[in-house]
Coordinates of C-alpha atoms and ligand atoms in Angstrom, one line a residue:
M1058 CA 29.1 -47.2 60.6
N1059 CA 29.6 -43.5 61.4
Q1060 CA 26.3 -41.7 61.6
K1061 CA 27.3 -39.0 59.2
L1062 CA 28.6 -41.4 56.7
F1063 CA 25.4 -43.4 56.9
E1064 CA 23.3 -40.3 56.3
L1065 CA 25.4 -39.3 53.4
A1066 CA 25.1 -42.8 51.9
A1067 CA 21.4 -42.8 52.5
S1068 CA 20.8 -39.5 50.9
F1069 CA 23.1 -40.5 48.0
I1070 CA 20.9 -43.6 47.4
A1071 CA 17.7 -41.6 47.8
C1072 CA 19.0 -39.1 45.2
F1073 CA 20.0 -41.9 42.9
L1074 CA 16.5 -43.5 43.2
L1075 CA 14.8 -40.2 42.7
F1076 CA 16.9 -39.5 39.7
Q1077 CA 16.2 -42.9 38.2
S1078 CA 12.4 -42.5 38.7
C1079 CA 12.5 -38.9 37.4
E1080 CA 14.3 -40.2 34.3
K1081 CA 11.6 -42.8 33.8
K1082 CA 8.8 -40.3 34.5
L1083 CA 10.0 -37.6 32.2
P1084 CA 9.5 -38.6 28.6
A1085 CA 10.9 -35.5 26.9
Y1086 CA 8.2 -34.5 24.5
G1087 CA 9.6 -31.7 22.5
E1088 CA 8.2 -28.2 22.0
D1089 CA 5.4 -27.9 19.4
S1090 CA 4.1 -24.3 18.8
H1091 CA 1.1 -25.8 17.0
S1092 CA -0.4 -27.7 19.9
F1093 CA -2.0 -26.6 23.2
S1094 CA -1.2 -30.1 24.7
R1095 CA 1.2 -30.7 27.5
P1096 CA 2.2 -34.3 27.1
N1097 CA 5.1 -33.8 29.5
E1098 CA 2.5 -33.4 32.2
V1099 CA -0.1 -35.9 31.1
A1100 CA 0.1 -37.8 27.9
V1101 CA -2.7 -39.6 26.0
K1102 CA -1.6 -43.1 25.1
H1103 CA -4.7 -44.6 23.6
I1104 CA -8.0 -43.3 22.1
D1105 CA -11.1 -45.3 21.9
L1106 CA -13.7 -43.7 19.6
D1107 CA -17.4 -44.5 19.2
L1108 CA -18.8 -42.2 16.5
S1109 CA -21.9 -42.1 14.5
V1110 CA -21.8 -40.7 10.9
D1111 CA -24.6 -38.4 10.0
F1112 CA -24.5 -37.4 6.3
Q1113 CA -27.6 -35.3 6.6
A1114 CA -26.3 -33.1 9.4
R1115 CA -22.7 -33.5 8.1
Q1116 CA -21.7 -34.4 11.6
L1117 CA -19.8 -37.0 13.5
S1118 CA -21.0 -37.4 17.1
G1119 CA -20.2 -39.7 20.0
T1120 CA -17.4 -40.3 22.5
A1121 CA -13.7 -40.4 22.7
R1122 CA -12.2 -42.2 25.6
L1123 CA -8.6 -41.1 26.2
T1124 CA -6.3 -43.3 28.3
L1125 CA -3.7 -41.3 30.2
E1126 CA -0.1 -41.5 31.2
H1127 CA 0.9 -39.3 34.1
N1128 CA 4.3 -37.8 33.7
S1129 CA 3.9 -35.3 36.6
R1130 CA 1.4 -34.6 39.3
A1131 CA -0.4 -32.1 37.1
Q1132 CA -4.2 -32.0 37.7
E1133 CA -5.2 -31.0 34.3
L1134 CA -5.2 -32.7 30.9
W1135 CA -4.6 -30.4 27.9
L1136 CA -6.0 -31.2 24.5
D1137 CA -6.4 -29.6 21.1
T1138 CA -9.8 -29.0 19.6
R1139 CA -11.1 -26.9 16.7
D1140 CA -14.8 -26.3 16.0
L1141 CA -15.8 -29.2 18.2
E1142 CA -18.9 -29.0 20.4
I1143 CA -18.0 -30.6 23.7
I1144 CA -21.1 -32.0 25.3
S1145 CA -19.8 -33.4 28.5
V1146 CA -16.7 -35.0 30.1
T1147 CA -16.5 -37.8 32.6
L1148 CA -13.6 -39.6 34.3
D1149 CA -12.8 -43.4 34.3
D1150 CA -16.0 -45.4 34.7
D1151 CA -17.8 -42.7 36.8
S1152 CA -20.8 -41.2 35.1
S1153 CA -20.7 -37.9 36.9
K1154 CA -19.7 -35.0 34.8
V1155 CA -16.6 -33.0 35.5
D1156 CA -15.4 -29.5 34.8
F1157 CA -13.7 -28.7 31.6
A1158 CA -12.7 -25.4 29.9
L1159 CA -12.3 -24.4 26.3
G1160 CA -9.6 -21.7 25.8
E1161 CA -9.8 -18.7 23.5
S1162 CA -10.0 -19.6 19.9
V1163 CA -6.8 -19.0 17.9
D1164 CA -6.6 -18.8 14.1
F1165 CA -6.1 -22.3 12.6
L1166 CA -5.0 -23.7 16.1
G1167 CA -8.5 -23.8 17.5
Q1168 CA -9.1 -24.0 21.2
S1169 CA -7.4 -25.8 24.0
L1170 CA -9.6 -28.1 26.1
S1171 CA -8.5 -28.6 29.7
V1172 CA -10.0 -31.2 31.9
K1173 CA -9.6 -31.4 35.7
I1174 CA -8.2 -34.8 36.6
K1175 CA -6.6 -36.5 39.6
P1176 CA -3.2 -38.2 39.6
T1177 CA -5.1 -41.5 39.7
T1178 CA -7.3 -40.8 36.7
K1179 CA -6.8 -43.4 34.1
A1180 CA -9.2 -42.3 31.4
V1181 CA -11.1 -39.2 30.3
N1182 CA -14.4 -39.7 28.3
I1183 CA -15.4 -36.8 26.1
S1184 CA -18.8 -36.7 24.5
Y1185 CA -18.8 -34.4 21.5
K1186 CA -20.0 -33.4 18.0
T1187 CA -18.0 -32.1 15.0
S1188 CA -19.1 -29.0 13.1
P1189 CA -20.5 -29.3 9.6
G1190 CA -17.6 -27.2 8.4
A1191 CA -14.9 -29.2 10.2
A1192 CA -11.7 -28.7 8.1
A1193 CA -10.6 -32.3 8.2
L1194 CA -13.9 -33.7 6.9
Q1195 CA -15.2 -33.6 3.4
W1196 CA -18.8 -34.6 3.0
L1197 CA -19.6 -35.5 -0.6
A1198 CA -23.0 -35.6 -2.2
P1199 CA -23.7 -38.6 -4.3
S1200 CA -23.1 -36.5 -7.4
Q1201 CA -19.5 -36.0 -6.4
T1202 CA -18.7 -39.7 -6.4
A1203 CA -18.0 -42.1 -9.3
G1204 CA -21.2 -44.1 -8.7
G1205 CA -23.4 -41.1 -8.2
N1206 CA -25.7 -43.0 -5.8
S1207 CA -24.2 -42.8 -2.3
P1208 CA -22.6 -40.0 -0.3
F1209 CA -19.0 -40.2 0.7
L1210 CA -17.0 -39.0 3.7
F1211 CA -13.2 -38.8 4.1
T1212 CA -10.9 -37.2 6.6
Q1213 CA -7.5 -35.4 6.1
S1214 CA -5.8 -34.9 9.4
Q1215 CA -2.3 -33.8 8.4
A1216 CA -1.0 -31.3 9.5
I1217 CA -3.2 -30.0 12.4
L1218 CA -6.7 -30.9 11.4
A1219 CA -7.2 -34.1 13.5
R1220 CA -8.4 -31.7 16.2
T1221 CA -11.4 -30.8 14.0
W1222 CA -12.8 -34.3 14.4
I1223 CA -11.2 -35.8 17.5
P1224 CA -10.3 -34.0 20.8
C1225 CA -6.6 -35.1 21.1
Q1226 CA -3.0 -34.1 21.7
D1227 CA -2.6 -33.0 18.1
S1228 CA 1.2 -32.9 17.9
P1229 CA 3.3 -35.3 15.8
G1230 CA 5.5 -35.9 18.8
V1231 CA 2.7 -37.7 20.7
R1232 CA 1.9 -41.3 19.7
I1233 CA -1.2 -43.2 20.5
T1234 CA -2.8 -46.6 19.7
Y1235 CA -6.4 -46.5 18.9
S1236 CA -9.6 -48.4 18.6
A1237 CA -12.9 -47.3 17.1
T1238 CA -16.6 -48.1 16.5
I1239 CA -18.0 -46.3 13.5
R1240 CA -21.7 -46.4 13.0
T1241 CA -23.0 -45.6 9.5
S1242 CA -25.8 -46.8 7.3
P1243 CA -25.8 -50.4 6.1
D1244 CA -25.3 -49.5 2.5
L1245 CA -22.0 -47.9 3.2
M1246 CA -18.6 -49.3 4.3
A1247 CA -16.2 -47.6 6.7
V1248 CA -12.4 -48.0 6.7
M1249 CA -9.7 -46.4 8.8
S1250 CA -5.9 -46.2 9.1
A1251 CA -6.1 -49.4 11.2
E1252 CA -6.9 -53.1 10.7
N1253 CA -9.7 -53.2 8.2
G1254 CA -12.2 -55.7 7.1
T1255 CA -12.9 -56.4 3.4
E1256 CA -16.6 -56.9 3.5
R1257 CA -19.6 -54.6 4.1
N1258 CA -21.3 -55.2 7.5
E1259 CA -25.1 -55.8 7.4
D1260 CA -25.7 -53.4 10.3
G1261 CA -23.4 -50.6 9.2
V1262 CA -21.4 -50.8 12.4
Y1263 CA -17.6 -51.2 12.0
H1264 CA -15.0 -52.0 14.6
F1265 CA -11.4 -51.0 14.2
N1266 CA -8.2 -51.6 16.1
M1267 CA -4.8 -49.9 15.5
P1268 CA -2.2 -51.7 17.6
Q1269 CA 0.8 -49.6 16.5
A1270 CA 1.2 -46.2 18.1
V1271 CA 0.8 -43.4 15.6
P1272 CA 0.7 -39.6 15.8
S1273 CA -2.7 -37.9 15.5
Y1274 CA -2.1 -36.6 12.0
L1275 CA -2.3 -40.3 10.8
L1276 CA -5.8 -40.8 12.2
A1277 CA -8.1 -41.4 9.2
L1278 CA -11.5 -42.5 8.2
A1279 CA -13.4 -42.9 5.0
V1280 CA -17.0 -44.0 4.5
G1281 CA -18.7 -44.7 1.2
D1282 CA -19.9 -47.2 -1.3
L1283 CA -16.6 -49.2 -1.2
E1284 CA -15.5 -52.5 -2.5
F1285 CA -12.2 -54.3 -1.9
R1286 CA -9.9 -56.1 -4.4
A1287 CA -6.9 -58.1 -3.2
M1288 CA -3.7 -57.4 -5.2
G1289 CA -1.3 -59.6 -3.3
E1290 CA -0.6 -61.3 0.0
R1291 CA -0.4 -58.1 2.0
S1292 CA -1.9 -55.6 -0.3
G1293 CA -5.3 -54.6 -1.8
V1294 CA -7.3 -51.7 -2.9
Y1295 CA -10.6 -50.2 -1.8
A1296 CA -12.6 -48.0 -4.2
E1297 CA -16.1 -47.4 -5.4
P1298 CA -17.3 -50.4 -7.4
S1299 CA -16.9 -48.7 -10.8
V1300 CA -13.3 -47.8 -10.0
V1301 CA -11.9 -50.7 -8.1
E1302 CA -10.9 -52.9 -11.1
K1303 CA -9.0 -50.1 -12.8
A1304 CA -7.3 -49.2 -9.5
A1305 CA -6.2 -52.8 -8.9
A1306 CA -4.7 -52.9 -12.4
E1307 CA -2.9 -49.6 -12.0
F1308 CA -1.4 -50.6 -8.6
E1309 CA -0.5 -54.2 -9.5
D1310 CA 3.1 -53.5 -8.7
T1311 CA 2.4 -52.6 -5.1
E1312 CA 3.6 -56.0 -3.7
K1313 CA 6.9 -55.6 -5.6
M1314 CA 7.3 -52.1 -4.2
M1315 CA 6.9 -53.5 -0.7
A1316 CA 9.5 -56.1 -1.4
A1317 CA 11.9 -53.5 -2.8
A1318 CA 11.4 -51.2 0.1
E1319 CA 12.0 -54.0 2.6
K1320 CA 15.2 -55.0 0.8
L1321 CA 16.4 -51.5 1.0
Y1322 CA 15.5 -50.4 4.5
G1323 CA 14.2 -53.2 6.6
P1324 CA 10.9 -54.9 7.5
Y1325 CA 7.5 -53.3 6.8
R1326 CA 6.1 -53.1 10.3
W1327 CA 2.4 -52.4 9.7
G1328 CA 1.0 -55.7 8.7
R1329 CA -1.0 -54.9 5.6
Y1330 CA -0.6 -52.2 3.1
D1331 CA -3.8 -51.3 1.4
I1332 CA -4.8 -48.3 -0.8
I1333 CA -8.1 -46.5 -1.0
V1334 CA -8.9 -44.5 -4.1
L1335 CA -11.1 -41.6 -3.1
P1336 CA -13.4 -39.4 -5.1
P1337 CA -11.7 -36.7 -7.2
S1338 CA -12.1 -33.9 -4.7
F1339 CA -9.4 -35.4 -2.5
P1340 CA -7.0 -32.4 -2.2
F1341 CA -3.8 -34.4 -2.3
G1342 CA -2.1 -36.9 -4.5
G1343 CA -1.8 -39.3 -1.7
M1344 CA -1.8 -39.4 2.1
E1345 CA 0.3 -42.0 4.0
N1346 CA -2.4 -43.1 6.5
P1347 CA -0.9 -46.2 8.1
R1348 CA -2.1 -49.5 6.6
L1349 CA -4.3 -47.6 4.2
T1350 CA -2.9 -45.0 1.9
F1351 CA -5.5 -42.5 0.7
A1352 CA -5.1 -41.7 -3.0
T1353 CA -6.5 -39.4 -5.7
P1354 CA -8.1 -41.0 -8.7
T1355 CA -6.1 -38.6 -10.9
V1356 CA -3.2 -41.1 -10.5
L1357 CA -5.2 -43.7 -12.5
A1358 CA -3.6 -43.0 -15.9
G1359 CA -4.3 -46.5 -17.2
D1360 CA -0.7 -47.3 -17.9
K1361 CA 0.9 -47.3 -14.4
S1362 CA 2.9 -44.2 -15.3
L1363 CA 2.1 -42.3 -12.2
V1364 CA 2.6 -45.0 -9.6
A1365 CA 5.6 -43.2 -8.1
L1366 CA 2.9 -41.8 -5.9
I1367 CA 2.3 -45.2 -4.4
A1368 CA 6.1 -45.7 -3.9
H1369 CA 6.1 -42.4 -2.1
E1370 CA 3.2 -43.1 0.3
L1371 CA 4.6 -46.6 0.9
A1372 CA 8.0 -45.2 1.7
H1373 CA 6.3 -43.1 4.4
S1374 CA 5.7 -46.4 6.3
W1375 CA 9.4 -45.9 7.2
S1376 CA 10.1 -42.2 6.9
G1377 CA 7.3 -40.4 8.7
N1378 CA 5.1 -43.1 10.1
L1379 CA 7.9 -45.0 11.8
V1380 CA 10.4 -42.2 12.4
T1381 CA 8.2 -39.1 12.7
N1382 CA 9.1 -35.4 12.4
A1383 CA 8.9 -34.2 16.0
N1384 CA 7.1 -31.0 15.0
W1385 CA 6.1 -29.3 11.7
D1386 CA 9.4 -27.3 11.5
D1387 CA 11.0 -30.7 10.9
F1388 CA 8.6 -31.6 8.0
W1389 CA 11.5 -32.3 5.6
L1390 CA 12.5 -35.3 7.8
N1391 CA 9.2 -36.8 6.7
E1392 CA 9.0 -35.6 3.1
G1393 CA 12.6 -35.3 2.0
F1394 CA 13.5 -38.8 3.2
T1395 CA 10.3 -40.2 1.7
T1396 CA 11.0 -38.6 -1.7
Y1397 CA 14.5 -40.0 -1.6
F1398 CA 13.2 -43.4 -0.6
E1399 CA 10.5 -43.2 -3.3
H1400 CA 13.1 -42.7 -6.0
R1401 CA 15.1 -45.7 -4.7
I1402 CA 12.0 -47.9 -4.9
M1403 CA 11.3 -46.7 -8.4
E1404 CA 14.9 -47.4 -9.4
E1405 CA 14.6 -51.0 -8.1
L1406 CA 11.4 -51.6 -10.0
Y1407 CA 11.8 -49.7 -13.2
G1408 CA 15.5 -49.2 -13.6
K1409 CA 18.0 -46.3 -13.5
E1410 CA 16.9 -44.6 -16.7
H1411 CA 13.4 -44.2 -15.4
A1412 CA 14.6 -43.1 -11.9
D1413 CA 16.9 -40.5 -13.5
M1414 CA 14.0 -39.0 -15.3
L1415 CA 12.1 -38.8 -12.0
A1416 CA 15.1 -37.2 -10.3
S1417 CA 15.4 -34.7 -13.1
L1418 CA 11.7 -33.8 -12.8
S1419 CA 12.3 -33.4 -9.0
Y1420 CA 15.1 -31.0 -9.7
R1421 CA 12.8 -28.9 -11.9
D1422 CA 10.2 -28.8 -9.2
Y1423 CA 12.8 -27.6 -6.8
E1424 CA 13.8 -24.8 -9.1
E1425 CA 10.2 -23.9 -9.8
E1426 CA 9.4 -23.7 -6.1
L1427 CA 12.4 -21.4 -5.5
D1428 CA 11.1 -19.2 -8.3
R1429 CA 7.7 -19.0 -6.6
L1430 CA 9.1 -18.5 -3.1
G1431 CA 12.2 -16.4 -4.0
A1432 CA 15.7 -17.8 -3.9
E1433 CA 16.4 -16.2 -0.5
S1434 CA 13.1 -17.1 1.1
L1435 CA 13.3 -18.5 4.7
D1436 CA 10.8 -21.1 3.5
S1437 CA 13.5 -22.5 1.2
H1438 CA 15.4 -23.7 4.2
L1439 CA 15.0 -27.4 5.0
H1440 CA 14.4 -26.6 8.7
L1441 CA 11.4 -24.3 8.9
D1442 CA 10.2 -21.7 11.3
L1443 CA 6.4 -22.1 11.3
K1444 CA 5.6 -20.6 14.7
G1445 CA 2.6 -18.3 14.5
R1446 CA 1.7 -19.6 11.0
D1447 CA -0.5 -22.2 9.6
P1448 CA 1.9 -25.1 9.0
D1449 CA 0.2 -25.7 5.7
D1450 CA 1.6 -22.4 4.4
G1451 CA 5.2 -23.4 4.9
M1452 CA 4.8 -26.9 3.5
T1453 CA 6.2 -26.5 0.1
S1454 CA 8.0 -28.6 -2.4
I1455 CA 11.3 -27.6 -0.7
A1456 CA 10.9 -30.3 1.9
Y1457 CA 10.4 -32.8 -0.8
D1458 CA 12.9 -31.9 -3.5
K1459 CA 15.6 -30.0 -1.6
G1460 CA 15.3 -32.8 1.0
H1461 CA 15.6 -35.5 -1.6
F1462 CA 18.7 -33.8 -3.2
F1463 CA 20.4 -33.3 0.2
L1464 CA 20.1 -37.0 0.9
R1465 CA 21.3 -37.8 -2.6
T1466 CA 24.3 -35.6 -2.0
L1467 CA 25.0 -37.5 1.2
E1468 CA 24.7 -40.8 -0.6
N1469 CA 27.2 -39.6 -3.3
A1470 CA 29.7 -38.5 -0.7
V1471 CA 29.9 -41.7 1.3
G1472 CA 28.8 -44.3 -1.3
R1473 CA 25.6 -46.2 -1.6
E1474 CA 26.6 -49.1 0.5
A1475 CA 27.5 -47.1 3.6
W1476 CA 24.6 -44.8 3.1
D1477 CA 22.0 -47.6 2.9
E1478 CA 23.4 -49.2 6.0
F1479 CA 23.2 -46.0 7.8
L1480 CA 19.6 -45.4 6.7
S1481 CA 18.5 -48.9 7.6
N1482 CA 19.9 -48.5 11.1
Y1483 CA 18.3 -45.1 11.5
F1484 CA 14.9 -46.5 10.7
D1485 CA 15.5 -49.3 13.1
E1486 CA 16.9 -47.4 16.0
F1487 CA 14.3 -44.6 15.9
A1488 CA 11.3 -46.8 15.0
F1489 CA 8.0 -45.5 16.6
K1490 CA 9.9 -42.4 17.8
S1491 CA 10.0 -38.8 16.8
M1492 CA 13.0 -37.0 15.4
T1493 CA 14.2 -33.4 15.3
T1494 CA 16.5 -31.9 12.7
E1495 CA 19.1 -31.3 15.4
A1496 CA 19.0 -34.9 16.6
F1497 CA 19.2 -36.2 13.0
V1498 CA 22.3 -34.1 12.3
A1499 CA 23.9 -35.3 15.5
H1500 CA 23.2 -38.9 14.6
L1501 CA 24.5 -38.3 11.1
K1502 CA 27.7 -36.9 12.4
S1503 CA 28.3 -39.6 14.9
H1504 CA 27.1 -42.6 12.8
L1505 CA 28.0 -41.8 9.2
L1506 CA 30.6 -39.0 9.1
K1507 CA 32.3 -40.4 12.3
G1508 CA 34.4 -37.3 13.0
N1509 CA 35.7 -36.9 9.4
R1510 CA 36.0 -33.2 9.4
T1511 CA 36.9 -32.8 5.8
L1512 CA 33.9 -34.7 4.7
E1513 CA 31.7 -32.7 7.1
Q1514 CA 32.9 -29.5 5.6
E1515 CA 32.4 -30.7 2.0
L1516 CA 28.9 -31.6 2.7
Q1517 CA 27.8 -28.1 3.9
I1518 CA 25.2 -29.5 6.1
D1519 CA 24.3 -26.1 7.5
A1520 CA 23.8 -24.5 4.1
W1521 CA 21.4 -27.3 3.2
I1522 CA 19.4 -27.3 6.4
Y1523 CA 19.6 -23.7 7.7
G1524 CA 20.2 -21.8 4.4
P1525 CA 18.2 -20.9 1.4
G1526 CA 18.3 -21.9 -2.3
I1527 CA 20.4 -24.5 -3.9
P1528 CA 23.7 -25.3 -2.2
Q1529 CA 26.5 -25.5 -4.7
N1530 CA 27.6 -29.0 -3.8
I1531 CA 24.3 -30.5 -5.0
A1532 CA 24.6 -33.9 -6.6
R1533 CA 22.8 -33.2 -9.9
V1534 CA 21.3 -35.9 -12.1
Q1535 CA 21.5 -36.0 -15.9
S1536 CA 18.8 -37.9 -17.7
A1537 CA 20.0 -39.3 -21.0
A1538 CA 16.4 -39.8 -22.0
F1539 CA 15.6 -36.2 -21.5
A1540 CA 18.5 -35.2 -23.7
T1541 CA 16.8 -37.0 -26.6
V1542 CA 13.5 -35.3 -25.8
E1543 CA 15.3 -31.9 -26.0
G1544 CA 16.8 -33.0 -29.4
E1545 CA 13.3 -33.7 -30.8
L1546 CA 12.0 -30.4 -29.5
Q1547 CA 14.8 -28.5 -31.1
K1548 CA 14.0 -30.2 -34.4
W1549 CA 10.4 -29.0 -34.1
Q1550 CA 11.6 -25.5 -33.3
A1551 CA 13.8 -25.6 -36.4
G1552 CA 10.8 -26.4 -38.6
T1553 CA 10.3 -30.2 -38.6
A1554 CA 6.6 -31.1 -38.5
A1555 CA 5.4 -32.2 -35.0
R1556 CA 3.9 -35.4 -36.2
T1557 CA 7.2 -36.5 -37.8
L1558 CA 9.2 -36.2 -34.6
T1559 CA 10.6 -39.5 -33.2
T1560 CA 8.5 -40.0 -30.1
D1561 CA 8.0 -43.8 -30.2
G1562 CA 8.1 -45.3 -26.8
W1563 CA 8.0 -42.0 -25.0
T1564 CA 6.6 -42.4 -21.5
T1565 CA 4.6 -39.9 -19.4
Q1566 CA 7.9 -38.6 -18.1
H1567 CA 9.3 -37.9 -21.6
W1568 CA 6.1 -36.0 -22.4
L1569 CA 6.3 -34.0 -19.2
H1570 CA 9.9 -33.0 -20.0
F1571 CA 8.8 -32.1 -23.6
L1572 CA 6.1 -29.9 -22.2
H1573 CA 8.3 -28.3 -19.5
S1574 CA 10.9 -27.5 -22.1
L1575 CA 8.5 -25.6 -24.4
P1576 CA 9.1 -21.9 -24.2
E1577 CA 7.3 -20.1 -21.5
T1578 CA 8.4 -16.6 -21.7
E1579 CA 7.8 -16.0 -25.4
T1580 CA 4.5 -17.1 -26.7
L1581 CA 3.6 -19.9 -29.1
S1582 CA 1.4 -19.0 -31.9
L1583 CA -2.1 -20.4 -32.4
S1584 CA -0.9 -22.5 -35.3
Q1585 CA 2.0 -23.9 -33.3
M1586 CA -0.3 -24.8 -30.4
K1587 CA -2.8 -26.4 -32.8
E1588 CA -0.1 -28.4 -34.5
L1589 CA 1.2 -29.8 -31.2
D1590 CA -2.3 -30.6 -30.0
S1591 CA -3.4 -32.4 -33.2
A1592 CA -0.1 -34.3 -33.4
F1593 CA -0.1 -35.4 -29.8
G1594 CA -3.7 -35.0 -28.5
F1595 CA -2.7 -33.1 -25.4
S1596 CA -6.1 -31.5 -24.8
S1597 CA -7.8 -34.8 -24.7
T1598 CA -5.3 -36.9 -22.8
G1599 CA -6.5 -38.9 -19.8
N1600 CA -3.2 -38.4 -18.1
S1601 CA -3.6 -35.8 -15.4
E1602 CA 0.0 -34.8 -15.2
I1603 CA 0.4 -34.3 -18.9
L1604 CA -2.9 -32.5 -19.1
H1605 CA -1.9 -30.2 -16.3
A1606 CA 1.5 -29.3 -18.0
W1607 CA -0.3 -28.7 -21.3
L1608 CA -3.0 -26.5 -19.8
L1609 CA -0.4 -24.2 -18.4
H1610 CA 0.8 -23.6 -21.9
A1611 CA -2.8 -23.2 -23.1
I1612 CA -3.3 -20.4 -20.5
N1613 CA 0.0 -18.8 -21.3
N1614 CA -0.7 -18.7 -25.0
Q1615 CA -4.5 -18.1 -24.7
Y1616 CA -5.1 -21.2 -26.7
A1617 CA -8.9 -21.1 -26.7
P1618 CA -9.5 -24.6 -28.2
A1619 CA -8.2 -26.1 -24.9
Y1620 CA -10.5 -24.0 -22.7
P1621 CA -13.3 -26.6 -22.5
A1622 CA -10.6 -29.1 -21.3
L1623 CA -9.3 -26.6 -18.8
E1624 CA -12.8 -26.0 -17.4
H1625 CA -13.6 -29.6 -17.3
F1626 CA -10.3 -30.4 -15.5
L1627 CA -10.8 -27.7 -12.9
T1628 CA -14.4 -28.7 -12.2
S1629 CA -13.9 -32.4 -12.1
M1630 CA -11.1 -32.8 -9.5
G1631 CA -9.8 -30.9 -6.5
R1632 CA -6.2 -31.8 -6.2
R1633 CA -4.4 -28.7 -5.0
K1634 CA -1.1 -29.5 -6.8
F1635 CA -3.0 -29.0 -10.1
L1636 CA -5.4 -26.3 -9.0
R1637 CA -2.9 -23.9 -7.7
P1638 CA -0.6 -23.4 -10.7
L1639 CA -3.6 -23.3 -13.1
Y1640 CA -5.5 -20.7 -11.2
T1641 CA -2.3 -18.8 -10.5
K1642 CA -1.5 -18.6 -14.2
M1643 CA -5.0 -17.5 -15.1
A1644 CA -4.9 -14.9 -12.4
E1645 CA -1.7 -13.4 -13.7
N1646 CA -3.3 -12.7 -17.0
P1647 CA -6.0 -10.0 -16.9
A1648 CA -7.6 -11.5 -20.0
M1649 CA -8.2 -14.8 -18.1
L1650 CA -8.9 -13.6 -14.6
Q1651 CA -12.6 -13.4 -15.3
M1652 CA -12.8 -16.9 -16.6
A1653 CA -10.8 -18.2 -13.6
K1654 CA -13.4 -16.6 -11.3
L1655 CA -16.3 -18.0 -13.2
I1656 CA -14.9 -21.5 -13.1
Y1657 CA -13.9 -21.2 -9.4
Q1658 CA -17.4 -20.0 -8.5
K1659 CA -18.8 -23.2 -10.0
A1660 CA -16.1 -25.5 -8.7
R1661 CA -15.5 -24.1 -5.2
P1662 CA -18.3 -25.9 -3.5
T1663 CA -16.9 -29.2 -4.7
Y1664 CA -13.3 -28.5 -3.4
H1665 CA -11.9 -29.5 0.0
S1666 CA -11.2 -26.8 2.5
V1667 CA -7.5 -27.4 2.0
S1668 CA -7.8 -26.4 -1.6
T1669 CA -10.2 -23.5 -1.2
G1670 CA -7.9 -22.1 1.5
T1671 CA -5.2 -21.9 -1.1
I1672 CA -7.2 -20.8 -4.2
D1673 CA -9.2 -18.2 -2.2
E1674 CA -5.8 -16.5 -1.7
V1675 CA -4.7 -16.9 -5.3
L1676 CA -7.9 -15.3 -6.6
N1677 CA -8.4 -12.9 -3.7
W1678 CA -11.8 -14.5 -3.2
Q1679 CA -14.3 -13.1 -0.8
E1680 CA -17.1 -15.4 0.1
Ligands
BES1034 N1 2.0 -36.4 3.6 C1 1.8 -35.8 2.2 C2 0.6 -35.0 2.0 C3 0.5 -33.8 3.0 C4 1.5 -33.0 3.3 C5 -0.8 -33.6 3.6 C6 1.4 -32.0 4.1 C7 -0.9 -32.5 4.4 C8 0.2 -31.7 4.7 C9 1.9 -37.0 1.2 O1 2.7 -38.0 1.5 C10 2.4 -36.3 -0.1 O2 3.5 -35.9 0.0 N2 1.6 -36.3 -1.2 C11 2.0 -35.8 -2.4 C12 2.3 -36.9 -3.4 C13 3.7 -37.2 -3.6 C14 3.9 -38.2 -4.7 C15 4.7 -36.1 -3.7 C16 0.8 -35.0 -3.0 O3 -0.2 -35.1 -2.5 O4 1.0 -34.4 -4.0
ZN1035 ZN1 4.8 -37.4 1.4

């Protein structure tokens, strides 16, 4: 062969091989403005934790061994930390300490941790302690639990709080498997978002394994006086002994929900689905920690009427945990899809009339959130721009309710059959991967709309995703049941006595609509409020959602007989969804501001940092 030609061929082959290996070596982790990590250089693939739980010092301490994947020849590993005390760092199985550097501390992002490594380094071992004020951790005194005898610890890692208890690449685009040893006292039980045991260990030492790769925001731990009750083949509930029976009864439909979800969108890929009911200070309704949903006890209404929350967290096992928002600007890909999926599960289990009520309530939440944010707010776009902000600030109901209605609008346009098939394939194709809004839209166009320009235009995708407010093509939902509720309300307003209204068979959702439809701008008189209260017992209801909706009216109308119930509610649970509207309404009324502050002073030490962060702002609170 001619020498030149040979060289050309050889360099062509070399280029090709290089290109191939480059392609293999460059997993394109996307940009994430909320993480200091550089996974495109070196990515963490597995974390092995060994942590001791010290309730006295309010501290976790021990080691994290991070297994690496080298995607470049970079000689540094970049991690996220916040309020961690890094004691020492070693490489592989060598006990000699190596250099590390903590970067400047940035508000809510914390500090980068960079460690000098070699291209051959397989693992980095970090010995560290958390701070007593670590934002992800809530340490509860025995008095803050149902049993009152044992302390309790739980974590909340979403959105960017994992770094306050584990040095990690705290970006939703980076996935890891993990294992852990948790050392606590023998009278307590530890559980994680991993394979869990069902019995207490005699030595208080628990071993965990999480074989599926998950983003850091799904790392979770709870430690307390826990007991387990099986509910079905694949599901059960953990809670304090005095709560576990009630919880198992409330969530008895879990197994059916799993079956419905699988029928809709493919296999449940996480083995078991268990739920832990936490003490009432848990700041959220639920948190979709894989294999082990964390839930508020305020969902235990006694009649299963608030279990949409379980459908929601279960749905995250597909939308969010399986196909994960690549960064927090794409949060709607987690929550909008999940809210849509939640409604579909609820429809399968409890029928269309019930699901229509839920959809109607979601529409109202959407409108309310727009009221709060302003109809033109950038935070009312589905795709967010959270750079330079605490992601928590931009995570509003928009992602949930606007996201849900966008997907409903898509379903309506193409029909349920084609839409469901598309969604099933989407979860399958992108399982255990991350997703950006852009990539989703491209996938939607190529796999669902398939070049149908008219349809594409009708859908107004850009208005939904990159625009504010409520796009005009929204697929609205009419609830027939709610129309009858409005009829009864009108009768009352026209003079019919409250106790003679036809309310037989009304569910929690009927009552919520009744309360939402009561006038808000003009006030109700003391005697009107009294009449409603004595006819329907709102102030003494054990249903947290109904109580919350009623108390907003109590504040609005300065209905003093409900103040003890208001104070009790605010001092007995810490769920932000309830706290924020109640404190906000009180703060709006000069006559009630003082009372709000007095209650908050008392309650604040019992709230989680997620909630105090929000309420401090509402009340302009200075510590
Ligand atoms: N993943 C969220 C909770 C969350 C969101 C935590 C953002 C931190 C940052 C969870 O799935 C959720 O949406 N919970 C809702 C309940 C649901 C029924 C709407 C809640 O807590 O209110
Ligand atoms: Zn959610």
